[in-house]
Amino acid sequence: MDTFECAFCQKTFPVDPFHTFCPECQEPLLCKVPKSDKKFHHDKDSPLEIMLDFLPLDQVDQDLSLGEGNTPLLRLKNVEKNFQLPSLYAKNETVNPSLSFKDRGTALATQKAISLGIERIGTVSTGNMAISTAAYGAKAGLETYVLIKEGAYREILNSTGIYDPVMIIVKGDYGELFRRSLSLGKEKNIYFANSVDPFRIEGYKVTSLEIFFQLNQKVPDFIFSPVSSGGHLIGLIKAFQELQQHGFITKLPHFVGVQAEGCSPIAKAFQQNKPSVERMAKAETIANAISNPDPPGGNLLLRMIRQAGGIIMSTPDEKILEAQRILSELEGIFVQPASATTLAGLLKLTDQGKIDQESRIILILTGHGMKGLDKIALKDTHIMHSDIADLESILESVPSD
Ligand SMILES: Cc1ncc(COP(=O)(O)O)c(C=O)c1O
Ligand SMILES: [Zn+2]
């Protein structure tokens, strides 16, 4: 039987979407999936079905799927060449149904909600998770409650609202809102599948399992992932740890979590060798999708990353924007600033001589650039104007690179 487990006190608890934090340690609980003799079901089409033995589901209801996962692993040869990098790949999560990796977690949480007879789901979000939860809630016919932090871009509000959830823009402290949503959820029977929900984290594991097969069952040397609340990277690490526990692999990748410098509480705690994360007074970064100053999975991620031998680092906004442009101009991949932290982090470690030339590196590109259009500064040369008569002379005046 599946259980919840606290990584800090090792206590186990019954699986319950309304009780997802250890009552003693106040840390997020993780799913323990005991199925022994785990196999991959490659005869199936959907990632959740292929990976079923690793997931806390008895079966997968395909009617709830929006086609999440199975995202491409793209080789970034132009970036490799320009920056003298070793083998570099992007796991392009921006092609998920609502254009971010959040769909993997929401898909799993929705499967669980329906299998348990839950009728109301919700989330607390700065953007991507709101859109994703609204979409999956609509597909599953669930009453959906989305609490969005005040200040979200118009694109986020519109692309959440179109699915017609109950959408509330909430003023106030984000950490407090996170905790309040969980207590209100218990009272009102709304399953808040927030950023570090144990089932959401199980959904993120599937990304790692896909990478493992896309590399012909080889372990990459480095996996770079953006970090905010911590849930995503916790899931990515947990999957490789489970592959190791079940004898599929003998070593883990080096995980590199990247935060934006203006909101980097976990990176600070990691660098200062602190046992726990201190919340930051304010978050100031262009990468607003990863701007949680009070990350609920911070302590758990610190613990897991230290065990796994990875690092959590940070990178300033100007390097994030530079990396966003590099991915677009050289590779044709338009990501939101949060996701560009991965390349910015890699370039920083490369400059510091910390990346071996033989390495195989994966960047997890978590969200599509269409979600933050107002932050794009085009160069003058990107937009020109002409009438038809002058078009030829304008074309002739364009300097060729
Ligand atoms: C685009 C993007 N990348 C990365 C993250 C970080 O995920 P987590 O909060 O689970 O650490 C988020 C979180 O919202 C996000 O929206
Ligand atoms: Zn505990």
GROMACS .gro file of C-alpha atoms and ligand atoms in nm:
model
  418
    1MET     CA    1   0.000   0.000   0.000
    2ASP     CA    2   0.124   0.351  -0.082
    3THR     CA    3   0.203   0.572   0.216
    4PHE     CA    4   0.331   0.922   0.284
    5GLU     CA    5   0.669   0.952   0.451
    6CYS     CA    6   0.857   1.235   0.622
    7ALA     CA    7   1.220   1.248   0.510
    8PHE     CA    8   1.315   1.421   0.838
    9CYS     CA    9   1.167   1.193   1.108
   10GLN     CA   10   1.103   0.888   0.884
   11LYS     CA   11   0.747   0.856   1.017
   12THR     CA   12   0.491   0.722   0.773
   13PHE     CA   13   0.133   0.835   0.734
   14PRO     CA   14  -0.170   0.717   0.537
   15VAL     CA   15  -0.202   0.872   0.193
   16ASP     CA   16  -0.429   1.175   0.228
   17PRO     CA   17  -0.430   1.472  -0.011
   18PHE     CA   18  -0.559   1.692   0.273
   19HIS     CA   19  -0.263   1.616   0.503
   20THR     CA   20   0.056   1.664   0.304
   21PHE     CA   21   0.294   1.804   0.570
   22CYS     CA   22   0.452   1.618   0.861
   23PRO     CA   23   0.262   1.733   1.172
   24GLU     CA   24   0.585   1.723   1.375
   25CYS     CA   25   0.853   1.854   1.140
   26GLN     CA   26   0.623   2.081   0.934
   27GLU     CA   27   0.801   1.960   0.620
   28PRO     CA   28   0.639   1.826   0.301
   29LEU     CA   29   0.564   1.454   0.296
   30LEU     CA   30   0.670   1.236   0.006
   31CYS     CA   31   0.495   0.934  -0.147
   32LYS     CA   32   0.639   0.594  -0.084
   33VAL     CA   33   0.542   0.353  -0.359
   34PRO     CA   34   0.617   0.000  -0.241
   35LYS     CA   35   0.549  -0.194  -0.564
   36SER     CA   36   0.838  -0.436  -0.582
   37ASP     CA   37   0.990  -0.581  -0.897
   38LYS     CA   38   0.933  -0.261  -1.088
   39LYS     CA   39   0.908  -0.275  -1.467
   40PHE     CA   40   0.850  -0.020  -1.739
   41HIS     CA   41   0.548  -0.085  -1.960
   42HIS     CA   42   0.687   0.019  -2.296
   43ASP     CA   43   0.395  -0.142  -2.477
   44LYS     CA   44   0.181   0.151  -2.354
   45ASP     CA   45   0.165   0.496  -2.513
   46SER     CA   46   0.129   0.745  -2.231
   47PRO     CA   47   0.419   0.825  -1.998
   48LEU     CA   48   0.205   0.773  -1.687
   49GLU     CA   49   0.116   0.422  -1.804
   50ILE     CA   50   0.473   0.337  -1.905
   51MET     CA   51   0.602   0.449  -1.564
   52LEU     CA   52   0.304   0.317  -1.363
   53ASP     CA   53   0.510   0.089  -1.134
   54PHE     CA   54   0.698   0.396  -1.007
   55LEU     CA   55   0.383   0.601  -0.942
   56PRO     CA   56   0.120   0.605  -0.667
   57LEU     CA   57  -0.161   0.510  -0.907
   58ASP     CA   58  -0.334   0.176  -0.959
   59GLN     CA   59  -0.434   0.267  -1.311
   60VAL     CA   60  -0.440   0.564  -1.545
   61ASP     CA   61  -0.765   0.717  -1.668
   62GLN     CA   62  -0.678   0.836  -2.019
   63ASP     CA   63  -0.993   1.050  -2.030
   64LEU     CA   64  -0.824   1.288  -1.785
   65SER     CA   65  -0.511   1.335  -1.995
   66LEU     CA   66  -0.433   1.640  -2.207
   67GLY     CA   67  -0.137   1.463  -2.369
   68GLU     CA   68   0.125   1.569  -2.113
   69GLY     CA   69   0.480   1.440  -2.124
   70ASN     CA   70   0.674   1.260  -2.395
   71THR     CA   71   0.855   1.589  -2.449
   72PRO     CA   72   1.155   1.604  -2.683
   73LEU     CA   73   1.516   1.586  -2.572
   74LEU     CA   74   1.683   1.823  -2.817
   75ARG     CA   75   2.056   1.844  -2.882
   76LEU     CA   76   2.173   2.209  -2.864
   77LYS     CA   77   2.461   2.190  -3.111
   78ASN     CA   78   2.470   2.562  -3.189
   79VAL     CA   79   2.508   2.656  -2.824
   80GLU     CA   80   2.767   2.381  -2.782
   81LYS     CA   81   2.970   2.522  -3.070
   82ASN     CA   82   2.943   2.888  -2.971
   83PHE     CA   83   3.040   2.834  -2.609
   84GLN     CA   84   3.275   2.534  -2.646
   85LEU     CA   85   3.044   2.318  -2.438
   86PRO     CA   86   3.030   1.939  -2.417
   87SER     CA   87   2.717   1.744  -2.522
   88LEU     CA   88   2.422   1.962  -2.435
   89TYR     CA   89   2.052   1.872  -2.447
   90ALA     CA   90   1.729   2.051  -2.365
   91LYS     CA   91   1.439   1.862  -2.217
   92ASN     CA   92   1.174   2.081  -2.370
   93GLU     CA   93   0.892   2.094  -2.119
   94THR     CA   94   0.747   2.405  -2.283
   95VAL     CA   95   0.556   2.183  -2.526
   96ASN     CA   96   0.335   2.039  -2.254
   97PRO     CA   97  -0.040   2.110  -2.298
   98SER     CA   98  -0.044   2.435  -2.098
   99LEU     CA   99   0.313   2.518  -2.204
  100SER     CA  100   0.492   2.427  -1.883
  101PHE     CA  101   0.622   2.131  -1.682
  102LYS     CA  102   0.347   2.192  -1.426
  103ASP     CA  103   0.117   1.974  -1.638
  104ARG     CA  104   0.306   1.664  -1.533
  105GLY     CA  105   0.231   1.729  -1.167
  106THR     CA  106  -0.124   1.846  -1.229
  107ALA     CA  107  -0.195   1.538  -1.442
  108LEU     CA  108  -0.094   1.308  -1.157
  109ALA     CA  109  -0.279   1.509  -0.892
  110THR     CA  110  -0.594   1.507  -1.106
  111GLN     CA  111  -0.574   1.130  -1.158
  112LYS     CA  112  -0.543   1.090  -0.782
  113ALA     CA  113  -0.828   1.332  -0.707
  114ILE     CA  114  -1.068   1.147  -0.938
  115SER     CA  115  -0.965   0.804  -0.809
  116LEU     CA  116  -1.035   0.920  -0.451
  117GLY     CA  117  -1.372   1.072  -0.540
  118ILE     CA  118  -1.255   1.429  -0.472
  119GLU     CA  119  -1.474   1.690  -0.642
  120ARG     CA  120  -1.284   2.014  -0.579
  121ILE     CA  121  -0.924   2.092  -0.654
  122GLY     CA  122  -0.725   2.409  -0.622
  123THR     CA  123  -0.383   2.565  -0.631
  124VAL     CA  124  -0.185   2.867  -0.515
  125SER     CA  125   0.028   3.008  -0.792
  126THR     CA  126   0.216   3.296  -0.945
  127GLY     CA  127   0.120   3.175  -1.293
  128ASN     CA  128   0.206   2.845  -1.456
  129MET     CA  129   0.044   2.621  -1.199
  130ALA     CA  130  -0.274   2.830  -1.212
  131ILE     CA  131  -0.306   2.780  -1.587
  132SER     CA  132  -0.224   2.411  -1.564
  133THR     CA  133  -0.465   2.339  -1.277
  134ALA     CA  134  -0.745   2.533  -1.447
  135ALA     CA  135  -0.694   2.331  -1.767
  136TYR     CA  136  -0.686   1.987  -1.602
  137GLY     CA  137  -0.971   2.080  -1.368
  138ALA     CA  138  -1.182   2.170  -1.671
  139LYS     CA  139  -1.101   1.845  -1.850
  140ALA     CA  140  -1.182   1.637  -1.539
  141GLY     CA  141  -1.503   1.829  -1.464
  142LEU     CA  142  -1.376   1.926  -1.119
  143GLU     CA  143  -1.472   2.243  -0.935
  144THR     CA  144  -1.142   2.432  -0.959
  145TYR     CA  145  -1.015   2.707  -0.730
  146VAL     CA  146  -0.716   2.909  -0.833
  147LEU     CA  147  -0.557   3.157  -0.593
  148ILE     CA  148  -0.319   3.388  -0.776
  149LYS     CA  149  -0.067   3.616  -0.619
  150GLU     CA  150  -0.146   3.982  -0.681
  151GLY     CA  151   0.063   4.130  -0.963
  152ALA     CA  152   0.038   3.840  -1.212
  153TYR     CA  153   0.068   3.940  -1.578
  154ARG     CA  154  -0.241   3.985  -1.791
  155GLU     CA  155  -0.135   3.682  -2.004
  156ILE     CA  156  -0.149   3.462  -1.694
  157LEU     CA  157  -0.491   3.586  -1.585
  158ASN     CA  158  -0.639   3.551  -1.934
  159SER     CA  159  -0.493   3.210  -1.996
  160THR     CA  160  -0.620   3.086  -1.658
  161GLY     CA  161  -0.961   3.255  -1.679
  162ILE     CA  162  -1.047   3.106  -2.019
  163TYR     CA  163  -1.093   2.764  -1.849
  164ASP     CA  164  -1.347   2.927  -1.615
  165PRO     CA  165  -1.218   2.825  -1.273
  166VAL     CA  166  -1.300   3.017  -0.956
  167MET     CA  167  -1.008   3.261  -0.979
  168ILE     CA  168  -0.918   3.482  -0.684
  169ILE     CA  169  -0.635   3.734  -0.693
  170VAL     CA  170  -0.504   3.748  -0.339
  171LYS     CA  171  -0.314   4.030  -0.171
  172GLY     CA  172  -0.067   3.951   0.103
  173ASP     CA  173   0.226   3.731   0.188
  174TYR     CA  174   0.271   3.436  -0.048
  175GLY     CA  175   0.402   3.196   0.219
  176GLU     CA  176   0.105   3.275   0.440
  177LEU     CA  177  -0.132   3.224   0.146
  178PHE     CA  178   0.024   2.883   0.082
  179ARG     CA  179  -0.039   2.771   0.441
  180ARG     CA  180  -0.386   2.926   0.456
  181SER     CA  181  -0.492   2.748   0.137
  182LEU     CA  182  -0.408   2.411   0.295
  183SER     CA  183  -0.605   2.480   0.612
  184LEU     CA  184  -0.902   2.622   0.419
  185GLY     CA  185  -0.881   2.326   0.180
  186LYS     CA  186  -0.934   2.086   0.472
  187GLU     CA  187  -1.237   2.283   0.590
  188LYS     CA  188  -1.395   2.328   0.248
  189ASN     CA  189  -1.297   1.996   0.093
  190ILE     CA  190  -1.076   2.152  -0.172
  191TYR     CA  191  -0.765   1.950  -0.253
  192PHE     CA  192  -0.496   2.216  -0.297
  193ALA     CA  193  -0.233   2.052  -0.516
  194ASN     CA  194   0.027   2.322  -0.450
  195SER     CA  195   0.392   2.335  -0.551
  196VAL     CA  196   0.520   2.065  -0.312
  197ASP     CA  197   0.215   1.840  -0.305
  198PRO     CA  198   0.338   1.477  -0.282
  199PHE     CA  199   0.136   1.366  -0.587
  200ARG     CA  200   0.248   1.665  -0.794
  201ILE     CA  201   0.608   1.570  -0.708
  202GLU     CA  202   0.541   1.214  -0.829
  203GLY     CA  203   0.432   1.359  -1.163
  204TYR     CA  204   0.764   1.544  -1.195
  205LYS     CA  205   0.948   1.214  -1.154
  206VAL     CA  206   0.826   1.112  -1.498
  207THR     CA  207   1.049   1.376  -1.659
  208SER     CA  208   1.360   1.208  -1.518
  209LEU     CA  209   1.239   0.863  -1.621
  210GLU     CA  210   1.180   0.987  -1.977
  211ILE     CA  211   1.531   1.136  -1.989
  212PHE     CA  212   1.676   0.803  -1.877
  213PHE     CA  213   1.513   0.625  -2.171
  214GLN     CA  214   1.581   0.905  -2.420
  215LEU     CA  215   1.952   0.858  -2.338
  216ASN     CA  216   1.923   0.482  -2.400
  217GLN     CA  217   1.925   0.404  -2.028
  218LYS     CA  218   2.234   0.614  -1.957
  219VAL     CA  219   2.262   0.859  -1.669
  220PRO     CA  220   2.341   1.219  -1.772
  221ASP     CA  221   2.632   1.384  -1.592
  222PHE     CA  222   2.447   1.706  -1.512
  223ILE     CA  223   2.082   1.805  -1.489
  224PHE     CA  224   2.016   2.180  -1.456
  225SER     CA  225   1.673   2.284  -1.335
  226PRO     CA  226   1.521   2.616  -1.218
  227VAL     CA  227   1.415   2.622  -0.853
  228SER     CA  228   1.149   2.820  -0.669
  229SER     CA  229   0.939   2.628  -0.414
  230GLY     CA  230   1.156   2.319  -0.463
  231GLY     CA  231   0.894   2.062  -0.571
  232HIS     CA  232   1.013   2.015  -0.928
  233LEU     CA  233   1.375   1.938  -0.848
  234ILE     CA  234   1.270   1.717  -0.554
  235GLY     CA  235   1.073   1.506  -0.804
  236LEU     CA  236   1.359   1.492  -1.056
  237ILE     CA  237   1.604   1.373  -0.788
  238LYS     CA  238   1.357   1.126  -0.632
  239ALA     CA  239   1.312   0.948  -0.966
  240PHE     CA  240   1.684   0.889  -1.017
  241GLN     CA  241   1.719   0.777  -0.654
  242GLU     CA  242   1.443   0.523  -0.712
  243LEU     CA  243   1.609   0.402  -1.034
  244GLN     CA  244   1.918   0.344  -0.824
  245GLN     CA  245   1.729   0.172  -0.540
  246HIS     CA  246   1.571  -0.067  -0.788
  247GLY     CA  247   1.899  -0.151  -0.955
  248PHE     CA  248   1.847   0.022  -1.290
  249ILE     CA  249   2.146   0.255  -1.241
  250THR     CA  250   2.453   0.267  -1.021
  251LYS     CA  251   2.521   0.642  -1.003
  252LEU     CA  252   2.318   0.961  -0.992
  253PRO     CA  253   2.350   1.268  -1.216
  254HIS     CA  254   2.491   1.587  -1.061
  255PHE     CA  255   2.181   1.796  -1.004
  256VAL     CA  256   2.219   2.172  -1.032
  257GLY     CA  257   1.925   2.379  -0.906
  258VAL     CA  258   1.934   2.738  -1.029
  259GLN     CA  259   1.761   3.031  -0.862
  260ALA     CA  260   1.740   3.394  -0.969
  261GLU     CA  261   1.980   3.599  -0.758
  262GLY     CA  262   1.700   3.838  -0.652
  263CYS     CA  263   1.512   3.546  -0.498
  264SER     CA  264   1.760   3.279  -0.397
  265PRO     CA  265   1.690   3.168  -0.039
  266ILE     CA  266   1.774   2.801  -0.106
  267ALA     CA  267   2.097   2.884  -0.292
  268LYS     CA  268   2.202   3.108   0.001
  269ALA     CA  269   2.138   2.835   0.258
  270PHE     CA  270   2.326   2.585   0.039
  271GLN     CA  271   2.627   2.811  -0.008
  272GLN     CA  272   2.640   2.906   0.360
  273ASN     CA  273   2.606   2.541   0.461
  274LYS     CA  274   2.298   2.615   0.669
  275PRO     CA  275   2.069   2.331   0.780
  276SER     CA  276   1.754   2.521   0.683
  277VAL     CA  277   1.636   2.794   0.449
  278GLU     CA  278   1.564   3.143   0.575
  279ARG     CA  279   1.285   3.327   0.400
  280MET     CA  280   1.385   3.637   0.207
  281ALA     CA  281   1.220   3.969   0.293
  282LYS     CA  282   1.137   4.036  -0.071
  283ALA     CA  283   1.178   3.885  -0.413
  284GLU     CA  284   1.316   4.103  -0.691
  285THR     CA  285   1.373   3.928  -1.019
  286ILE     CA  286   1.256   3.934  -1.375
  287ALA     CA  287   1.201   3.558  -1.346
  288ASN     CA  288   0.875   3.597  -1.158
  289ALA     CA  289   0.774   3.230  -1.209
  290ILE     CA  290   1.052   3.135  -0.966
  291SER     CA  291   1.016   3.416  -0.717
  292ASN     CA  292   0.899   3.239  -0.402
  293PRO     CA  293   1.087   3.401  -0.110
  294ASP     CA  294   0.952   3.144   0.138
  295PRO     CA  295   0.992   2.809  -0.041
  296PRO     CA  296   0.791   2.534   0.131
  297GLY     CA  297   1.016   2.260  -0.011
  298GLY     CA  298   1.340   2.445   0.066
  299ASN     CA  299   1.459   2.237   0.360
  300LEU     CA  300   1.366   1.909   0.195
  301LEU     CA  301   1.543   2.006  -0.127
  302LEU     CA  302   1.855   2.113   0.067
  303ARG     CA  303   1.862   1.775   0.234
  304MET     CA  304   1.809   1.581  -0.089
  305ILE     CA  305   2.059   1.779  -0.294
  306ARG     CA  306   2.327   1.731  -0.028
  307GLN     CA  307   2.258   1.359  -0.017
  308ALA     CA  308   2.265   1.334  -0.396
  309GLY     CA  309   2.583   1.542  -0.424
  310GLY     CA  310   2.438   1.830  -0.625
  311ILE     CA  311   2.437   2.207  -0.580
  312ILE     CA  312   2.195   2.499  -0.567
  313MET     CA  313   2.328   2.818  -0.724
  314SER     CA  314   2.198   3.155  -0.840
  315THR     CA  315   2.236   3.380  -1.140
  316PRO     CA  316   2.159   3.753  -1.190
  317ASP     CA  317   1.873   3.881  -1.408
  318GLU     CA  318   2.098   4.016  -1.685
  319LYS     CA  319   2.253   3.671  -1.734
  320ILE     CA  320   1.906   3.514  -1.734
  321LEU     CA  321   1.789   3.748  -2.011
  322GLU     CA  322   2.108   3.687  -2.206
  323ALA     CA  323   2.054   3.312  -2.181
  324GLN     CA  324   1.691   3.351  -2.289
  325ARG     CA  325   1.808   3.531  -2.602
  326ILE     CA  326   2.081   3.274  -2.674
  327LEU     CA  327   1.830   2.988  -2.663
  328SER     CA  328   1.599   3.175  -2.902
  329GLU     CA  329   1.859   3.307  -3.145
  330LEU     CA  330   2.080   2.998  -3.164
  331GLU     CA  331   1.837   2.714  -3.104
  332GLY     CA  332   1.490   2.845  -3.190
  333ILE     CA  333   1.357   2.773  -2.842
  334PHE     CA  334   1.167   3.053  -2.671
  335VAL     CA  335   1.150   3.001  -2.296
  336GLN     CA  336   1.039   3.219  -2.010
  337PRO     CA  337   1.315   3.379  -1.801
  338ALA     CA  338   1.267   3.125  -1.520
  339SER     CA  339   1.376   2.847  -1.757
  340ALA     CA  340   1.668   3.041  -1.901
  341THR     CA  341   1.831   3.028  -1.556
  342THR     CA  342   1.945   2.677  -1.651
  343LEU     CA  343   2.166   2.795  -1.936
  344ALA     CA  344   2.282   3.097  -1.735
  345GLY     CA  345   2.382   2.858  -1.455
  346LEU     CA  346   2.565   2.627  -1.694
  347LEU     CA  347   2.762   2.916  -1.850
  348LYS     CA  348   2.860   3.036  -1.503
  349LEU     CA  349   2.987   2.691  -1.397
  350THR     CA  350   3.167   2.656  -1.732
  351ASP     CA  351   3.347   2.989  -1.675
  352GLN     CA  352   3.450   2.860  -1.333
  353GLY     CA  353   3.599   2.550  -1.496
  354LYS     CA  354   3.357   2.317  -1.319
  355ILE     CA  355   3.223   2.137  -1.626
  356ASP     CA  356   3.424   1.852  -1.768
  357GLN     CA  357   3.449   1.843  -2.150
  358GLU     CA  358   3.332   1.480  -2.153
  359SER     CA  359   3.007   1.562  -1.974
  360ARG     CA  360   2.657   1.503  -2.099
  361ILE     CA  361   2.438   1.789  -1.979
  362ILE     CA  362   2.062   1.835  -1.967
  363LEU     CA  363   1.883   2.167  -1.923
  364ILE     CA  364   1.520   2.136  -1.817
  365LEU     CA  365   1.336   2.410  -2.004
  366THR     CA  366   1.031   2.440  -1.785
  367GLY     CA  367   0.806   2.707  -1.935
  368HIS     CA  368   0.729   2.879  -2.264
  369GLY     CA  369   0.834   3.236  -2.336
  370MET     CA  370   0.483   3.336  -2.444
  371LYS     CA  371   0.403   3.363  -2.074
  372GLY     CA  372   0.610   3.676  -2.017
  373LEU     CA  373   0.595   3.878  -2.335
  374ASP     CA  374   0.615   4.220  -2.173
  375LYS     CA  375   0.966   4.141  -2.051
  376ILE     CA  376   1.105   4.096  -2.401
  377ALA     CA  377   1.317   4.389  -2.520
  378LEU     CA  378   1.358   4.373  -2.896
  379LYS     CA  379   1.660   4.531  -3.063
  380ASP     CA  380   1.582   4.822  -3.302
  381THR     CA  381   1.674   4.603  -3.594
  382HIS     CA  382   1.413   4.343  -3.504
  383ILE     CA  383   1.122   4.548  -3.633
  384MET     CA  384   1.138   4.762  -3.947
  385HIS     CA  385   0.858   4.936  -4.133
  386SER     CA  386   0.808   4.979  -4.505
  387ASP     CA  387   0.543   5.032  -4.767
  388ILE     CA  388   0.540   4.788  -5.057
  389ALA     CA  389   0.722   5.021  -5.296
  390ASP     CA  390   1.023   5.060  -5.064
  391LEU     CA  391   1.046   4.697  -4.962
  392GLU     CA  392   1.323   4.602  -5.205
  393SER     CA  393   1.553   4.887  -5.102
  394ILE     CA  394   1.493   4.814  -4.735
  395LEU     CA  395   1.584   4.448  -4.789
  396GLU     CA  396   1.901   4.555  -4.967
  397SER     CA  397   1.994   4.785  -4.678
  398VAL     CA  398   1.983   4.501  -4.422
  399PRO     CA  399   2.341   4.409  -4.334
  400SER     CA  400   2.401   4.038  -4.368
  401ASP     CA  401   2.559   3.871  -4.062
  402LIG     C1  402   0.866   2.804  -1.544
  402LIG     C2  403   0.897   2.752  -1.408
  402LIG     N1  404   1.015   2.690  -1.390
  402LIG     C3  405   1.049   2.641  -1.269
  402LIG     C4  406   0.967   2.652  -1.158
  402LIG     C5  407   1.015   2.600  -1.026
  402LIG     O1  408   0.941   2.494  -0.974
  402LIG     P1  409   0.931   2.472  -0.818
  402LIG     O2  410   0.847   2.584  -0.761
  402LIG     O3  411   0.864   2.338  -0.805
  402LIG     O4  412   1.070   2.474  -0.762
  402LIG     C6  413   0.842   2.715  -1.173
  402LIG     C7  414   0.752   2.727  -1.057
  402LIG     O5  415   0.649   2.784  -1.061
  402LIG     C8  416   0.806   2.767  -1.301
  402LIG     O6  417   0.688   2.826  -1.322
  403ZN      ZN  418   0.858   1.449   1.027
   0.00000   0.00000   0.00000
